[in-house]
Amino acid sequence: MAFLSSRPERSSALAALARERVLPNSYDLAAFALLAAVAVLAFHGAAAMHTPLAGLSSAPIVLDPALLPEYALRTTMRMFAAITASLVFTFVVATLAAKSRRAEMLIIPALDILQSVPVLGFLTFTVTFFMGLFPGSQLGAECASIFAIFTSQAWNMAFSFYQSLRTVPRDLDEVSRGFGLSSWQRFCRLEAPFAMPGLVWNTMMSMSGGWFFVVASEAITVGDTTVQLPGLGSWLALAIKEQNFLAVGWAVLAMAVVIGLYDQLLFRPIVAWADKFRFEQTAGQSKPRSWVYGLARRTRLVKRLATPFAWLGGHLLLLRFRPASARPLRMAPAASRALDYAWLGLVVALGTWSSWIAVSYVGQSLGWADAGDALLRGLVTLLRVVVLIAVASVIWVPIGVWVGLRPGVAERVQPVAQFLAAFPANVLFPFAVIAIVTTGASPEVWLSPLMVLGTQWYILFNVIAGASAFPTDLREAARVYQLRSWTWWRRVILPGIFPYYVTGALTASGGSWNASIVAEVASWGDTKLEAYGLGSYIANATEAGNFPRVVLGIAVMSLFVTLLNRLLWRPLYVLAERRMRLD
C-alpha cells in the first residue's frame, strides 16, 4: 500500500484513469455495432441452410431485385464456409507436404491431379452423396455447393503456403534451431509468419476465384438431377437463360457491393495486420492502412474482452510438445532407404489401382476411338492454356511488380482487382456469343480468352504478394548500386518474386484447364457456341449425364495437367527453392 497516494485528488485521478481504461469509448460502440450486424446476418444465413429441401421447388428463383440482398447473403455464407475449410486444409496438408518428404511424394501429385479436376467433375459425384447425407434438407445441397466452391479455392492456397514454407531463409531457420525452439514453435514463430503475406493475397485470390464458379456450384445440373439454391449464381444462370440484360446488371452490382464490403471489413484489415510479418531488416517507408484495423486498435472494452483469448493464444505458441533435450529419432541410412522404397511402392500401387478402376469403368462402354478423341481434344486445350498463360504473364508480371512495390497503390488497386478476379465469365458470354455470331468469327479462337479471364489474376495476385514482401533493404541496396532498367529486373526483382510467380502461374494453369469447361461452351438463350476441346467434351458429357465420358475427360485432363506440372512447373519450383530464396 506504500505505492498508493495519500492525497485524495491523486487517488481520484488514478481512479478516473482506471475507469477510462475500462469503460467503453466511441470506438467500442462502433466495433460492437459491426460485430452485431455480422452476427445477425450469419445466424440468419445459417438458419436458412437448414430449411426443408421441398422449399426449393415451392419458392423457385425469381429475378426480383428485392430478393438480391437475401441471395447475396446466401452466396457469401457459402463462400466463407468454403474459404474456412480451405484454410484448415492448407495449414494441415501443405504443412505436412513441406515438412515430410514421404508425405510430399503423395500430397503434391495428388494436388496436381485435384486442381485439374473440374468443378463439374466434383459435382457429378458429390451431389448425390451430400443430398443422401442430409435427406429432405437443403443442408445436403448446401454442402455440395460449398464443397464445389472449396475445390476452386483450396489448391491455390495450399501451393502458396507450401512454396513459402520451402523457401524460409536458412539463416532464420538456423537461428530458431539455435535457440532450441521445437518444431511447433518454429512453425508458429517463424514459418507461418513468413508465409503469411503470400497466404493473405492468395486467400483473397481464392475468394475471388470462387465467384468464377459460383454459377456452376449453385445452379447444379447433373443428368436428371437439377438443384437451384438461392444465390447470385442461380440468379445469373436464370438471367442468362432468359436473356435478361437488366437482371445480369443487377447481379453484377450486387456482387460489386458484396466484394467491396468484405474487402473493407475483412481483407484490408488482414493485409494491414500481415504487413508486420514482412521479411526485412529496415523499416518500410509506407504501410497499408485500414480503418477497421485502426478502429480495433483504438477500442478499450473490446481489447479487454479479447485479453483471455490473447493469453490463451500466447501460451499455445509457447508449447513445445516434447522436451527441449529430446532428440529426434534417427534411422540408419539403409533402413531409411528401405522405408523410402516401400513408401514409393505403396504410392505407385495406389496410383495404379486407381487408374485400373477408372480404365475398367470407362472400358465397359467406350473404346479406343473415344480415348483418342479425348486425347486430341486435350492437346487442343493444352495449346490454348500454354498460349494464354504466356500472354497473361507478359501483361501482369510488370503490372504486379509496379503495384506491389507501392503500398498506397496496392491499397487502391486491391478491391478493384478482387472485383475483376471475381467477375464471372458467364456474364460476358452473351456479349461474346453476340459478337461472334454477328461478325462470323471462329469460336475456336475467340472463345479461348474466356478461359483466362478468371485465372490470369492468380499471376497478378501472387506477383503483387511477392513484390509486397520484397525486403526494403534489398531495394535500397539496388538503388545504391544504381541498378536500373533490364539489369534491375534480371538481377533484383525477378529473382525476388520468382517463387511467387511460379505458384501463381501453376495455379493459373490448373485453373485455366478447369475454366475450359465453362469457356469452351458459351450460350445465350437458344444460341449455343462450342469450341473443339476437352472442356466442351466434359461439359457436354456432364449435361447428358454420360458418366463414362465424364470420367474419361477428367482422367485425360488430369494426365495433361500432371505432365505439365512435372515437366515444367515442378523443376521451376526446385530452382526457386535452391537459387532464389531470401538467404
Coordinates of N, CA and C in Angstrom, one line a residue, residues 147-355:
F147 N -18.7 -27.5 -51.1 CA -17.6 -28.4 -51.5 C -17.1 -28.0 -52.9
A148 N -18.0 -27.7 -53.8 CA -17.6 -27.3 -55.1 C -16.8 -26.0 -55.1
I149 N -17.3 -25.0 -54.3 CA -16.5 -23.8 -54.2 C -15.2 -24.0 -53.5
F150 N -15.1 -24.9 -52.5 CA -13.9 -25.3 -51.9 C -12.9 -25.8 -52.9
T151 N -13.3 -26.6 -53.8 CA -12.4 -27.2 -54.8 C -11.8 -26.1 -55.8
S152 N -12.5 -25.0 -55.9 CA -11.9 -23.9 -56.7 C -11.0 -23.0 -55.9
Q153 N -10.9 -23.2 -54.6 CA -10.1 -22.3 -53.7 C -8.9 -22.9 -53.1
A154 N -9.0 -24.2 -52.7 CA -8.1 -24.8 -51.7 C -6.7 -25.0 -52.4
W155 N -6.6 -25.4 -53.6 CA -5.4 -25.8 -54.2 C -4.4 -24.6 -54.3
N156 N -4.9 -23.5 -54.7 CA -4.1 -22.3 -54.8 C -3.5 -21.9 -53.5
M157 N -4.3 -21.9 -52.4 CA -3.8 -21.6 -51.1 C -2.8 -22.6 -50.6
A158 N -3.0 -23.9 -50.9 CA -2.1 -24.9 -50.4 C -0.8 -24.8 -51.1
F159 N -0.7 -24.6 -52.4 CA 0.5 -24.4 -53.2 C 1.3 -23.2 -52.7
S160 N 0.6 -22.1 -52.4 CA 1.2 -20.9 -51.9 C 1.9 -21.1 -50.5
F161 N 1.2 -21.7 -49.6 CA 1.7 -22.0 -48.3 C 2.9 -23.0 -48.3
Y162 N 2.7 -24.0 -49.2 CA 3.8 -25.0 -49.4 C 5.1 -24.3 -49.9
Q163 N 4.9 -23.4 -50.9 CA 6.1 -22.7 -51.5 C 6.8 -21.9 -50.5
S164 N 6.0 -21.2 -49.6 CA 6.6 -20.3 -48.6 C 7.3 -21.1 -47.6
L165 N 6.7 -22.2 -47.1 CA 7.4 -23.0 -46.1 C 8.7 -23.5 -46.6
R166 N 8.8 -23.9 -47.9 CA 10.0 -24.4 -48.5 C 11.1 -23.4 -48.8
T167 N 10.7 -22.1 -48.8 CA 11.7 -21.0 -49.1 C 12.0 -20.1 -47.9
V168 N 11.7 -20.6 -46.6 CA 12.1 -19.8 -45.5 C 13.6 -19.6 -45.4
P169 N 14.1 -18.4 -45.2 CA 15.5 -18.2 -45.2 C 16.3 -19.1 -44.2
R170 N 17.4 -19.7 -44.7 CA 18.1 -20.7 -43.9 C 18.7 -20.0 -42.7
D171 N 19.1 -18.8 -42.7 CA 19.8 -18.2 -41.6 C 18.7 -18.0 -40.4
L172 N 17.5 -17.7 -40.7 CA 16.5 -17.6 -39.7 C 16.1 -19.0 -39.2
D173 N 16.1 -20.0 -40.0 CA 15.8 -21.3 -39.5 C 16.9 -21.8 -38.6
E174 N 18.2 -21.5 -38.9 CA 19.3 -21.9 -38.1 C 19.3 -21.2 -36.8
V175 N 18.9 -19.9 -36.8 CA 18.8 -19.2 -35.5 C 17.7 -19.8 -34.6
S176 N 16.5 -20.1 -35.2 CA 15.5 -20.7 -34.4 C 15.9 -22.0 -33.8
R177 N 16.6 -22.8 -34.6 CA 17.1 -24.1 -34.0 C 18.2 -23.8 -33.0
G178 N 19.0 -22.8 -33.2 CA 20.0 -22.5 -32.1 C 19.4 -22.1 -30.8
F179 N 18.2 -21.4 -30.9 CA 17.5 -21.1 -29.6 C 16.7 -22.2 -29.0
G180 N 16.8 -23.4 -29.7 CA 16.2 -24.6 -29.1 C 14.7 -24.6 -29.3
L181 N 14.1 -23.9 -30.3 CA 12.7 -23.9 -30.5 C 12.3 -25.3 -31.0
S182 N 11.1 -25.8 -30.6 CA 10.6 -27.0 -31.1 C 10.0 -26.8 -32.5
S183 N 9.6 -27.9 -33.1 CA 9.0 -27.8 -34.4 C 7.7 -27.0 -34.4
W184 N 6.9 -27.1 -33.4 CA 5.7 -26.3 -33.3 C 6.0 -24.9 -33.1
Q185 N 7.0 -24.6 -32.2 CA 7.4 -23.2 -32.0 C 8.0 -22.5 -33.3
R186 N 8.8 -23.3 -34.0 CA 9.4 -22.7 -35.3 C 8.2 -22.5 -36.3
F187 N 7.2 -23.3 -36.3 CA 6.1 -23.1 -37.2 C 5.4 -21.9 -36.8
C188 N 5.1 -21.7 -35.6 CA 4.3 -20.5 -35.1 C 5.1 -19.2 -35.1
R189 N 6.4 -19.3 -34.8 CA 7.2 -18.1 -34.6 C 7.9 -17.6 -35.9
L190 N 8.1 -18.6 -36.8 CA 8.9 -18.2 -38.0 C 8.2 -18.6 -39.3
E191 N 7.9 -19.8 -39.5 CA 7.4 -20.3 -40.8 C 6.1 -19.7 -41.2
A192 N 5.1 -19.8 -40.3 CA 3.8 -19.3 -40.6 C 3.8 -17.8 -40.8
P193 N 4.5 -17.0 -39.9 CA 4.6 -15.6 -40.1 C 5.3 -15.2 -41.5
F194 N 6.3 -16.0 -41.8 CA 7.0 -15.7 -43.1 C 6.1 -16.0 -44.3
A195 N 5.2 -17.0 -44.2 CA 4.3 -17.3 -45.3 C 3.0 -16.5 -45.3
M196 N 2.8 -15.7 -44.2 CA 1.5 -15.0 -44.1 C 1.2 -14.0 -45.2
P197 N 2.2 -13.1 -45.6 CA 1.8 -12.2 -46.7 C 1.3 -12.9 -48.0
G198 N 2.1 -13.9 -48.4 CA 1.7 -14.6 -49.6 C 0.3 -15.3 -49.4
L199 N 0.1 -15.9 -48.2 CA -1.1 -16.6 -48.0 C -2.3 -15.7 -48.0
V200 N -2.1 -14.5 -47.4 CA -3.2 -13.5 -47.4 C -3.7 -13.1 -48.8
W201 N -2.7 -12.8 -49.7 CA -3.1 -12.4 -51.0 C -3.7 -13.6 -51.8
N202 N -3.2 -14.8 -51.6 CA -3.7 -16.0 -52.2 C -5.1 -16.3 -51.7
T203 N -5.4 -16.0 -50.4 CA -6.7 -16.2 -49.9 C -7.7 -15.3 -50.5
M204 N -7.3 -14.0 -50.7 CA -8.1 -13.1 -51.4 C -8.4 -13.5 -52.9
M205 N -7.3 -14.1 -53.5 CA -7.5 -14.6 -54.9 C -8.4 -15.8 -54.9
S206 N -8.3 -16.7 -53.9 CA -9.1 -17.8 -53.9 C -10.6 -17.4 -53.6
M207 N -10.8 -16.4 -52.8 CA -12.1 -16.0 -52.5 C -12.7 -15.4 -53.8
S208 N -12.0 -14.6 -54.5 CA -12.5 -14.1 -55.8 C -12.6 -15.2 -56.8
G209 N -11.7 -16.2 -56.9 CA -11.8 -17.3 -57.8 C -13.0 -18.1 -57.6
G210 N -13.5 -18.2 -56.4 CA -14.7 -18.9 -56.1 C -15.9 -18.4 -56.8
W211 N -15.9 -17.0 -57.0 CA -17.1 -16.4 -57.7 C -17.1 -16.8 -59.1
F212 N -16.0 -17.2 -59.7 CA -15.9 -17.6 -61.1 C -16.8 -18.8 -61.4
F213 N -16.9 -19.7 -60.3 CA -17.6 -21.0 -60.5 C -18.9 -21.0 -59.7
V214 N -19.3 -19.8 -59.2 CA -20.5 -19.8 -58.4 C -21.8 -20.2 -59.1
V215 N -21.8 -19.9 -60.4 CA -23.0 -20.3 -61.2 C -23.1 -21.9 -61.2
A216 N -22.0 -22.5 -61.5 CA -22.0 -24.0 -61.6 C -22.2 -24.6 -60.2
S217 N -21.8 -23.9 -59.1 CA -22.0 -24.5 -57.8 C -23.4 -24.3 -57.2
E218 N -24.1 -23.3 -57.7 CA -25.5 -23.0 -57.1 C -26.6 -23.5 -58.1
A219 N -26.4 -23.4 -59.4 CA -27.3 -23.9 -60.3 C -26.8 -25.2 -60.8
I220 N -27.1 -26.3 -60.1 CA -26.5 -27.6 -60.3 C -27.3 -28.4 -61.2
T221 N -26.8 -28.9 -62.3 CA -27.5 -29.8 -63.2 C -26.6 -31.0 -63.6
V222 N -26.9 -32.1 -63.1 CA -26.1 -33.3 -63.3 C -27.1 -34.4 -63.8
G223 N -27.1 -34.7 -65.1 CA -28.1 -35.6 -65.6 C -29.5 -35.2 -65.3
D224 N -30.2 -36.1 -64.6 CA -31.6 -35.8 -64.3 C -31.8 -35.0 -63.0
T225 N -30.7 -34.7 -62.3 CA -30.7 -34.0 -61.0 C -30.5 -32.5 -61.3
T226 N -31.5 -31.7 -60.9 CA -31.4 -30.3 -61.0 C -31.7 -29.6 -59.7
V227 N -30.7 -28.8 -59.2 CA -30.9 -28.1 -57.9 C -30.5 -26.7 -58.1
Q228 N -31.4 -25.8 -57.7 CA -31.1 -24.3 -57.8 C -31.2 -23.7 -56.4
L229 N -30.0 -23.5 -55.8 CA -30.0 -22.9 -54.5 C -30.2 -21.4 -54.6
P230 N -30.8 -20.7 -53.7 CA -31.0 -19.3 -53.7 C -29.6 -18.6 -53.6
G231 N -29.2 -17.8 -54.5 CA -27.9 -17.2 -54.6 C -27.7 -16.4 -55.8
L232 N -26.6 -15.6 -55.9 CA -26.3 -14.9 -57.1 C -26.0 -15.7 -58.3
G233 N -25.4 -16.9 -58.0 CA -25.1 -17.8 -59.1 C -26.4 -18.3 -59.8
S234 N -27.3 -18.7 -59.0 CA -28.6 -19.2 -59.6 C -29.3 -18.0 -60.3
W235 N -29.2 -16.8 -59.7 CA -29.8 -15.6 -60.4 C -29.2 -15.4 -61.8
L236 N -27.8 -15.5 -61.8 CA -27.1 -15.3 -63.1 C -27.5 -16.3 -64.1
A237 N -27.6 -17.6 -63.7 CA -27.9 -18.7 -64.6 C -29.3 -18.4 -65.2
L238 N -30.3 -18.0 -64.4 CA -31.6 -17.8 -64.8 C -31.7 -16.5 -65.8
A239 N -30.9 -15.5 -65.4 CA -30.9 -14.3 -66.2 C -30.3 -14.6 -67.6
I240 N -29.2 -15.4 -67.7 CA -28.6 -15.7 -69.0 C -29.6 -16.6 -69.8
K241 N -30.3 -17.5 -69.1 CA -31.2 -18.4 -69.8 C -32.4 -17.6 -70.4
E242 N -32.8 -16.5 -69.7 CA -34.0 -15.7 -70.1 C -33.5 -14.5 -70.9
Q243 N -32.2 -14.4 -71.2 CA -31.7 -13.3 -72.0 C -32.1 -11.9 -71.4
N244 N -31.9 -11.8 -70.1 CA -32.3 -10.6 -69.3 C -31.1 -9.8 -69.0
F245 N -30.7 -8.8 -69.8 CA -29.6 -8.0 -69.6 C -29.7 -7.2 -68.3
L246 N -30.9 -6.7 -68.0 CA -31.1 -5.9 -66.8 C -30.8 -6.7 -65.5
A247 N -31.3 -8.0 -65.5 CA -31.0 -8.8 -64.3 C -29.6 -9.2 -64.2
V248 N -28.9 -9.4 -65.3 CA -27.4 -9.6 -65.3 C -26.7 -8.4 -64.6
G249 N -27.2 -7.2 -65.0 CA -26.6 -6.0 -64.5 C -26.8 -5.8 -63.0
W250 N -28.0 -6.2 -62.5 CA -28.3 -6.2 -61.1 C -27.4 -7.2 -60.3
A251 N -27.2 -8.3 -60.9 CA -26.3 -9.3 -60.2 C -24.9 -8.8 -60.1
V252 N -24.4 -8.2 -61.2 CA -23.0 -7.7 -61.2 C -22.9 -6.6 -60.1
L253 N -23.9 -5.7 -60.0 CA -23.9 -4.6 -59.0 C -23.9 -5.2 -57.6
A254 N -24.8 -6.2 -57.4 CA -24.8 -6.9 -56.0 C -23.5 -7.5 -55.7
M255 N -22.8 -8.1 -56.7 CA -21.5 -8.8 -56.5 C -20.5 -7.7 -56.1
A256 N -20.5 -6.6 -56.8 CA -19.6 -5.5 -56.5 C -19.8 -5.0 -55.1
V257 N -21.0 -4.8 -54.6 CA -21.3 -4.4 -53.3 C -20.7 -5.4 -52.3
V258 N -21.0 -6.7 -52.5 CA -20.5 -7.7 -51.5 C -19.0 -7.7 -51.5
I259 N -18.4 -7.7 -52.6 CA -16.9 -7.7 -52.7 C -16.3 -6.5 -52.0
G260 N -16.9 -5.3 -52.2 CA -16.5 -4.1 -51.5 C -16.6 -4.2 -50.0
L261 N -17.7 -4.8 -49.5 CA -17.9 -4.9 -48.1 C -16.9 -5.8 -47.4
Y262 N -16.8 -7.0 -48.0 CA -15.8 -7.9 -47.3 C -14.4 -7.5 -47.5
D263 N -14.1 -6.7 -48.6 CA -12.8 -6.2 -48.7 C -12.5 -5.2 -47.6
Q264 N -13.4 -4.3 -47.3 CA -13.2 -3.3 -46.3 C -13.3 -3.9 -44.9
L265 N -14.2 -4.8 -44.6 CA -14.4 -5.3 -43.3 C -13.4 -6.5 -42.9
L266 N -12.9 -7.2 -43.9 CA -12.1 -8.4 -43.6 C -10.7 -8.3 -44.2
F267 N -10.6 -8.2 -45.6 CA -9.3 -8.4 -46.2 C -8.4 -7.3 -46.0
R268 N -8.9 -6.0 -46.1 CA -8.0 -4.9 -45.9 C -7.4 -4.9 -44.5
P269 N -8.2 -5.1 -43.4 CA -7.6 -5.2 -42.1 C -6.5 -6.3 -42.0
I270 N -6.8 -7.5 -42.7 CA -5.8 -8.6 -42.6 C -4.5 -8.2 -43.3
V271 N -4.6 -7.5 -44.5 CA -3.4 -7.1 -45.2 C -2.6 -6.1 -44.3
A272 N -3.3 -5.2 -43.7 CA -2.6 -4.2 -42.8 C -2.0 -5.0 -41.6
W273 N -2.6 -6.0 -41.1 CA -2.1 -6.8 -39.9 C -0.9 -7.6 -40.4
A274 N -1.0 -8.2 -41.6 CA 0.1 -9.1 -42.1 C 1.3 -8.4 -42.5
D275 N 1.2 -7.1 -42.7 CA 2.4 -6.3 -43.1 C 3.5 -6.4 -42.1
K276 N 3.2 -6.6 -40.8 CA 4.3 -6.7 -39.8 C 5.1 -8.0 -40.0
F277 N 4.7 -8.9 -40.8 CA 5.4 -10.2 -41.0 C 6.4 -10.1 -42.2
R278 N 6.5 -9.0 -42.8 CA 7.4 -8.9 -43.9 C 8.8 -9.1 -43.5
F279 N 9.6 -9.9 -44.3 CA 11.0 -10.2 -44.0 C 11.9 -9.1 -44.5
E280 N 12.3 -8.2 -43.6 CA 13.3 -7.1 -44.0 C 14.0 -6.7 -42.7
Q281 N 15.1 -6.0 -42.9 CA 16.0 -5.5 -41.8 C 15.9 -4.0 -41.6
T282 N 15.2 -3.3 -42.5 CA 14.9 -1.9 -42.3 C 13.5 -1.6 -42.3
A283 N 13.1 -0.5 -41.7 CA 11.7 -0.2 -41.7 C 11.1 0.2 -43.0
G284 N 9.9 -0.3 -43.3 CA 9.2 0.1 -44.6 C 8.9 1.6 -44.6
Q285 N 8.9 2.2 -45.8 CA 8.7 3.6 -45.9 C 7.2 3.9 -45.8
S286 N 6.3 3.0 -46.3 CA 4.9 3.2 -46.2 C 4.2 1.9 -45.9
K287 N 3.1 1.9 -45.2 CA 2.4 0.7 -44.8 C 1.0 0.7 -45.2
P288 N 0.4 -0.4 -45.5 CA -1.0 -0.5 -45.9 C -1.9 -0.1 -44.7
R289 N -3.0 0.6 -45.0 CA -3.9 1.1 -43.9 C -5.3 0.5 -44.0
S290 N -6.0 0.5 -42.9 CA -7.3 0.0 -42.9 C -8.1 0.7 -41.7
W291 N -9.2 1.3 -42.0 CA -10.0 1.9 -41.0 C -10.5 0.9 -40.0
V292 N -10.9 -0.3 -40.4 CA -11.3 -1.3 -39.4 C -10.2 -1.7 -38.5
Y293 N -9.0 -1.9 -39.1 CA -7.9 -2.3 -38.2 C -7.5 -1.2 -37.2
G294 N -7.6 0.1 -37.7 CA -7.4 1.2 -36.8 C -8.5 1.3 -35.7
L295 N -9.7 1.0 -36.1 CA -10.8 1.0 -35.2 C -10.6 0.0 -34.1
A296 N -10.2 -1.2 -34.5 CA -10.0 -2.3 -33.5 C -8.9 -1.9 -32.5
R297 N -7.8 -1.3 -33.0 CA -6.7 -0.9 -32.1 C -7.0 0.2 -31.2
R298 N -8.1 1.0 -31.4 CA -8.4 2.1 -30.6 C -9.5 1.8 -29.6
T299 N -10.0 0.6 -29.6 CA -11.1 0.2 -28.7 C -10.5 -0.1 -27.3
R300 N -11.3 0.0 -26.3 CA -10.9 -0.3 -24.9 C -11.5 -1.6 -24.4
L301 N -12.9 -1.6 -24.4 CA -13.5 -2.8 -23.9 C -13.3 -4.0 -24.7
V302 N -13.3 -3.8 -26.0 CA -13.1 -5.0 -26.9 C -11.8 -5.6 -26.7
K303 N -10.8 -4.8 -26.6 CA -9.4 -5.4 -26.3 C -9.4 -6.1 -25.0
R304 N -10.1 -5.5 -24.0 CA -10.1 -6.2 -22.7 C -10.8 -7.6 -22.8
L305 N -11.9 -7.6 -23.5 CA -12.7 -8.8 -23.7 C -11.8 -9.9 -24.4
A306 N -11.0 -9.4 -25.3 CA -10.1 -10.3 -26.1 C -8.9 -10.7 -25.4
T307 N -8.6 -10.1 -24.2 CA -7.4 -10.5 -23.5 C -7.3 -12.0 -23.1
P308 N -8.3 -12.6 -22.6 CA -8.2 -14.1 -22.3 C -7.8 -14.9 -23.6
F309 N -8.4 -14.5 -24.7 CA -8.1 -15.3 -26.0 C -6.6 -15.0 -26.4
A310 N -6.2 -13.8 -26.2 CA -4.8 -13.4 -26.5 C -3.8 -14.2 -25.5
W311 N -4.2 -14.3 -24.3 CA -3.4 -15.0 -23.3 C -3.3 -16.5 -23.7
L312 N -4.5 -17.1 -24.1 CA -4.5 -18.5 -24.5 C -3.7 -18.7 -25.7
G313 N -3.8 -17.8 -26.7 CA -3.0 -18.0 -27.9 C -1.5 -17.9 -27.6
G314 N -1.1 -16.9 -26.8 CA 0.3 -16.8 -26.4 C 0.8 -18.0 -25.8
H315 N 0.1 -18.7 -24.9 CA 0.5 -19.9 -24.2 C 0.6 -21.1 -25.2
L316 N -0.4 -21.1 -26.2 CA -0.3 -22.2 -27.2 C 0.9 -22.0 -28.0
L317 N 1.4 -20.8 -28.3 CA 2.6 -20.6 -29.1 C 3.8 -21.1 -28.3
L318 N 3.8 -21.1 -27.0 CA 4.9 -21.5 -26.2 C 5.0 -23.0 -25.9
L319 N 4.0 -23.7 -26.3 CA 4.0 -25.2 -26.1 C 5.1 -25.8 -26.9
R320 N 5.8 -26.8 -26.3 CA 6.9 -27.5 -27.0 C 6.5 -28.9 -27.5
F321 N 5.5 -29.5 -26.9 CA 5.1 -30.9 -27.2 C 6.1 -31.9 -27.0
R322 N 7.3 -31.6 -26.8 CA 8.3 -32.5 -26.4 C 9.4 -31.8 -25.6
P323 N 10.2 -32.4 -24.7 CA 11.2 -31.7 -24.0 C 12.3 -31.2 -24.9
A324 N 12.9 -30.1 -24.5 CA 14.0 -29.5 -25.4 C 15.2 -30.4 -25.5
S325 N 15.4 -31.2 -24.5 CA 16.6 -32.1 -24.6 C 16.3 -33.3 -25.5
A326 N 15.1 -33.6 -25.8 CA 14.8 -34.8 -26.6 C 15.3 -34.7 -28.0
R327 N 15.9 -35.7 -28.5 CA 16.5 -35.7 -29.8 C 15.6 -36.5 -30.8
P328 N 15.4 -36.0 -32.0 CA 14.6 -36.8 -32.9 C 15.2 -38.1 -33.2
L329 N 14.3 -39.1 -33.4 CA 14.7 -40.5 -33.7 C 15.3 -40.5 -35.1
R330 N 16.5 -41.1 -35.2 CA 17.3 -41.1 -36.4 C 17.4 -42.6 -36.9
M331 N 17.1 -42.9 -38.1 CA 17.2 -44.2 -38.7 C 18.6 -44.4 -39.3
A332 N 19.0 -45.7 -39.4 CA 20.2 -46.0 -40.2 C 19.9 -45.7 -41.6
P333 N 20.9 -45.3 -42.4 CA 20.7 -44.9 -43.8 C 20.1 -46.1 -44.6
A334 N 20.5 -47.3 -44.3 CA 19.9 -48.4 -45.1 C 18.4 -48.6 -44.8
A335 N 18.0 -48.5 -43.5 CA 16.6 -48.6 -43.1 C 15.8 -47.4 -43.7
S336 N 16.4 -46.2 -43.7 CA 15.7 -45.1 -44.3 C 15.4 -45.3 -45.8
R337 N 16.4 -45.8 -46.5 CA 16.2 -46.0 -47.9 C 15.2 -47.1 -48.2
A338 N 15.2 -48.2 -47.3 CA 14.2 -49.2 -47.5 C 12.8 -48.7 -47.2
L339 N 12.7 -47.8 -46.2 CA 11.4 -47.3 -45.9 C 10.9 -46.4 -47.1
D340 N 11.9 -45.6 -47.7 CA 11.5 -44.8 -48.9 C 11.0 -45.6 -50.0
Y341 N 11.7 -46.7 -50.3 CA 11.3 -47.6 -51.4 C 10.0 -48.2 -51.1
A342 N 9.7 -48.6 -49.9 CA 8.4 -49.2 -49.5 C 7.3 -48.2 -49.7
W343 N 7.6 -47.0 -49.2 CA 6.6 -45.9 -49.4 C 6.3 -45.6 -50.8
L344 N 7.4 -45.5 -51.6 CA 7.2 -45.2 -53.0 C 6.4 -46.3 -53.7
G345 N 6.7 -47.6 -53.3 CA 6.0 -48.7 -53.9 C 4.5 -48.6 -53.6
L346 N 4.2 -48.2 -52.3 CA 2.8 -48.0 -51.9 C 2.1 -47.0 -52.7
V347 N 2.8 -45.8 -52.9 CA 2.2 -44.7 -53.7 C 1.9 -45.2 -55.1
V348 N 2.9 -45.9 -55.7 CA 2.7 -46.3 -57.1 C 1.6 -47.4 -57.2
A349 N 1.5 -48.2 -56.2 CA 0.5 -49.2 -56.2 C -0.9 -48.6 -56.1
L350 N -1.0 -47.6 -55.2 CA -2.3 -46.9 -55.1 C -2.7 -46.2 -56.4
G351 N -1.7 -45.5 -57.0 CA -2.0 -44.8 -58.3 C -2.4 -45.8 -59.4
T352 N -1.7 -47.0 -59.4 CA -2.0 -48.0 -60.4 C -3.4 -48.6 -60.2
W353 N -3.7 -48.8 -58.9 CA -5.0 -49.4 -58.6 C -6.2 -48.4 -59.0
S354 N -6.0 -47.1 -58.7 CA -7.0 -46.1 -59.0 C -7.1 -46.0 -60.5
S355 N -6.0 -46.0 -61.3 CA -6.1 -45.9 -62.7 C -6.8 -47.1 -63.3

